[in-house]
Amino acid sequence: MANQTSFLRYWGKADPNYPDEPKWHPLAYHCLDVAAVTAIWWDVSPVIRRTFLAAFDWSDFSARKLRAWVIFFITLHDLGKFDVRFQSKALDALCLAWADLKRDDVDESLAKHFDHGRMGYALAMRELSEWSSVNSAEIVDAWRPWLAAVTGHHGDLSSGADVGSDYAEAHVMDHDREARRMFVAALTDMFLRPAGLSLLDIPPACTVGAQSLLAGYCAVCDWIGSNVNSFPYRKLDANITFADYLAGNVNRIVDDDLLRCFGLRARANTYGGVADLLRKDESPRGVQILVNSLPLVPGLTLIEAPTGSGKTETALAYAWRLLDVGLADSIVFALPTQATANAMLTRAKAFAEKAIGRGSVVLAHGNRNLNPEFEQLVDAGRRETAQGKEEATIQCAAWLASSRKRVFLGQVGICTVDQVLLSVLPVRHKFVRGFGLNKSVLIVDEVHAYDAYMHGLLGEVLRRQKVTGGSAMLLSATLPAGVRSKLFQAWGAEGADDPPYPVVWHATQGRVACLTVTEAQRPPRREVDVECLKLPGAFPDDSVLNRMLSAAESGARIAVVVNLVDDAQRLTRILRDRTALPVDVFHARYRFRDRQQREEAVKTYYGRNAHRDRGRILVATQVVEQSLDLDFDWMITQICPVDLLFQRLGRLHRHDRPRPIGFEMPRCTVLSVEGEDYALHKLIYGNTRVLWRTERLLACAARIAFPAVYRDWIEQVYAEPPWDDEPDETYGAFRAWRQDQEEKEARAIQLTTMTVSQFRDEDSIATSLTRDDEMSLTVLLIQPDGRLLDGESLDELDGRKLAETLSVNAVPAPASWKKRLAGCERDDDGRVCLEMTPEAQGGWTNQEMKLRYSEDYGLERKIDESA
């Protein structure tokens, strides 16, 4: 290729501390490193090809042309580096690459704030007509979303910048301009012409979903192509053609099986059936027997079945089938809380070993079971280079530093639903999450637990999953018909029968079909004795307390589920003052490190294999109602919506075992408020009509029978028309609540339309975006000297270790505490820094704000100075 030298005079990577020679890597070579990753991943992954074809709405015979466009544009991702302003970030490398350049010809101060992503987009838009020799508005408009995606690979979709006219001497600017033109011409010859394309052709339409997919693919390919262990710096060699350099990279990626080493690709084992995921003494039952009847096509699957009936294994088995036939590369399993995500980890590891093998990557909170090569992506970011924070390896390390983000690039990822919802919100690198989801089977558990705001976000996740030809599964004990219909509409599907419960729904091709089990496979009748007591504040009085203590002394394991953390802390103290039996407390207001330990303790004392030598009481909030395999003899619970009540009841007599005398039958006591003022409980659940209706149904029943009660009660409670005896105030409050919910859902959907990243992708921000301020404060507990409570100094930690340390030492707090904590400083990521002083009796306190923290009770408001 004649006249190559003009665009070879630019460095792409530069590091004076690079261990070998040279200390810089040609920009053209780096772009081809990324092109090689892009091409090989496309060629070896049918999922990548199918996802792109679906997103760009191209038929199979166009796959060759779409491949050419994708590789061409991704290779242009660093076009903005063909500019002496960027090159001046590493003057030593610039002088070596461009030996005849005079420093006086360049204003070196312009390098500091130069954004090569935004500038690359702006320069391409200005110069495109020169490259193609045709001033076509149609071509320019078609290029915009493609270029915005690939030049935005550092976290934001590019929207252009002021190109500038006098940043250097005229001959230098002309050199930059000609270098860009020749580079584009070289890429046209390499990638477009062999597919019968040219710059005169119009690229396929790039919709929002397709743009997000492309941006995520580009970012990950750039991260891999920037890894110096796999793509070491190379000296410029005029005897090596572009084609030869690319071919060498391609061969090395294949020979070293690089994508597999980085944990980005793994061949699924042959599907072995649901039985492979069960214990040896179990056989498929209920909805599990329907797995092999589900179609092997992308779609939305909704599994409605009772708690403890094997929905998780059903979903994983179907996902395994989809992996086996190449309809997905990976699985992302999203759960409502950190506790449920952690509880899922052991099952996910067992599944991954069966379905993918030991080499697969299972990622979750705090998990360190990572592929060593994959970990290099994080480790590589520790070394500063000439690009500073613009360096792809540093971008990668920063993004992956939190284990909650690694789920999107592994084979089996476990996370909270918040991490999934961020894929459609205006946060940095949201498109990397989206790319990870699009190539995965997305499984979302406990769908009934989400409010209208979250369902607004989830609906957009489902729409984008469908657009890219992906698959999704939703799990729930059961859903109101209105919620179920909205989820199917998000997938673009309508119509379904009303089959007997339990049921598996599958939406594809715009229609919803359903599969039901035979009479013999339906869940056995299960009865629970219930009573509903109306007490001040729905708080246990002396009579209830005495009954609890008597039951525990007789050997019963008891759960008391309250709606407020303050109530949990207060009740625990009351019970501990009255009994020598162990009373445990569990809620969400702990440091993550302490919460993990409490989760393990709760599973040890109340789980499937718990040693039950004596009675014990657990006081907990909603954290125990979902996905935790716990087993109680008696449950006392404050009033809550009927579907959440059923989730809690799923923890009664969960396993076959001997029961204490008097508790042979599952028993639940529901505590509601006196009168019809639900006070703080209204703040938790919002819709007081469902609380009132749930209470009314309970008042008329001494015993409820599952599974019939699932559909019967839920449809009654969530039915639109008012009941005959429904108070006007209750109906009026419902209408106000419904309007508020519609506004929240609209606000969530509006957020998803924002195309420019407005927020950092940090855990302290995530919850306020995904949960509508449910837990909008993240509190970092520090001592007056700035050290953490355990004495660790943050100043001594590097970037990656710092991110993980901050995460495990943070405490969630309710939005209502904003005023109380208004005087506290906040760190760069929005965490509230709360100073705490050690106490002589253990724990830490802030006397001014009357707050206390202990590993036992968590973060609490002090009742008095002796508390």
mmCIF file of N, CA, C and O in Angstrom, residues 146-147 194 222 225 359 392 492 541 581 662 683 734 741 769 827 830:
data_model
loop_
_atom_site.group_PDB
_atom_site.id
_atom_site.type_symbol
_atom_site.label_atom_id
_atom_site.label_comp_id
_atom_site.label_asym_id
_atom_site.label_seq_id
_atom_site.Cartn_x
_atom_site.Cartn_y
_atom_site.Cartn_z
ATOM 1 N N TRP A 146 -23.489 5.126 14.119
ATOM 2 C CA TRP A 146 -22.361 4.190 14.107
ATOM 3 C C TRP A 146 -21.133 4.830 14.756
ATOM 4 O O TRP A 146 -20.497 4.228 15.629
ATOM 5 N N LEU A 147 -20.789 6.036 14.309
ATOM 6 C CA LEU A 147 -19.609 6.713 14.844
ATOM 7 C C LEU A 147 -19.789 7.069 16.317
ATOM 8 O O LEU A 147 -18.851 6.972 17.114
ATOM 9 N N PRO A 194 -13.780 -6.169 0.068
ATOM 10 C CA PRO A 194 -13.974 -7.620 -0.091
ATOM 11 C C PRO A 194 -15.433 -8.059 0.065
ATOM 12 O O PRO A 194 -15.822 -9.123 -0.419
ATOM 13 N N ASP A 222 -12.086 -3.403 22.488
ATOM 14 C CA ASP A 222 -10.990 -2.461 22.729
ATOM 15 C C ASP A 222 -10.255 -2.807 24.013
ATOM 16 O O ASP A 222 -9.028 -2.729 24.086
ATOM 17 N N GLY A 225 -8.146 -5.786 23.147
ATOM 18 C CA GLY A 225 -7.070 -5.389 22.241
ATOM 19 C C GLY A 225 -6.059 -4.464 22.866
ATOM 20 O O GLY A 225 -4.974 -4.252 22.301
ATOM 21 N N GLY A 359 -13.983 -24.326 33.886
ATOM 22 C CA GLY A 359 -13.373 -23.118 33.354
ATOM 23 C C GLY A 359 -14.302 -21.935 33.275
ATOM 24 O O GLY A 359 -13.891 -20.837 32.928
ATOM 25 N N ALA A 392 -7.553 2.452 27.682
ATOM 26 C CA ALA A 392 -8.627 1.454 27.695
ATOM 27 C C ALA A 392 -8.465 0.478 28.847
ATOM 28 O O ALA A 392 -9.451 0.060 29.453
ATOM 29 N N GLY A 492 -43.631 -7.112 23.043
ATOM 30 C CA GLY A 492 -44.365 -7.006 21.785
ATOM 31 C C GLY A 492 -45.277 -8.180 21.530
ATOM 32 O O GLY A 492 -45.576 -8.517 20.375
ATOM 33 N N ASP A 541 -47.685 -7.154 71.127
ATOM 34 C CA ASP A 541 -47.936 -6.743 72.503
ATOM 35 C C ASP A 541 -47.451 -7.839 73.446
ATOM 36 O O ASP A 541 -46.863 -8.843 73.017
ATOM 37 N N LEU A 581 -32.812 -17.625 75.422
ATOM 38 C CA LEU A 581 -32.708 -18.291 74.129
ATOM 39 C C LEU A 581 -32.145 -17.321 73.087
ATOM 40 O O LEU A 581 -32.318 -16.102 73.199
ATOM 41 N N GLY A 662 -47.557 -28.973 68.870
ATOM 42 C CA GLY A 662 -48.360 -27.772 68.679
ATOM 43 C C GLY A 662 -48.069 -27.046 67.377
ATOM 44 O O GLY A 662 -48.785 -26.103 67.022
ATOM 45 N N LEU A 683 -46.083 4.020 53.957
ATOM 46 C CA LEU A 683 -44.883 4.545 53.296
ATOM 47 C C LEU A 683 -44.076 3.434 52.657
ATOM 48 O O LEU A 683 -43.435 3.623 51.621
ATOM 49 N N PHE A 734 -56.274 4.809 46.806
ATOM 50 C CA PHE A 734 -55.783 3.950 45.726
ATOM 51 C C PHE A 734 -55.655 4.731 44.424
ATOM 52 O O PHE A 734 -54.657 4.607 43.713
ATOM 53 N N GLN A 741 -48.031 6.107 40.733
ATOM 54 C CA GLN A 741 -47.292 5.016 40.112
ATOM 55 C C GLN A 741 -47.130 5.222 38.607
ATOM 56 O O GLN A 741 -46.077 4.955 38.033
ATOM 57 N N LEU A 769 -31.168 5.459 41.265
ATOM 58 C CA LEU A 769 -31.678 5.459 39.900
ATOM 59 C C LEU A 769 -32.638 4.305 39.644
ATOM 60 O O LEU A 769 -33.588 4.435 38.876
ATOM 61 N N ASP A 827 -18.354 11.926 49.560
ATOM 62 C CA ASP A 827 -17.165 11.698 48.749
ATOM 63 C C ASP A 827 -17.511 11.916 47.279
ATOM 64 O O ASP A 827 -18.630 12.299 46.927
ATOM 65 N N GLY A 830 -20.661 10.327 45.918
ATOM 66 C CA GLY A 830 -21.939 10.625 46.536
ATOM 67 C C GLY A 830 -22.206 9.914 47.847
ATOM 68 O O GLY A 830 -23.294 10.050 48.416
#
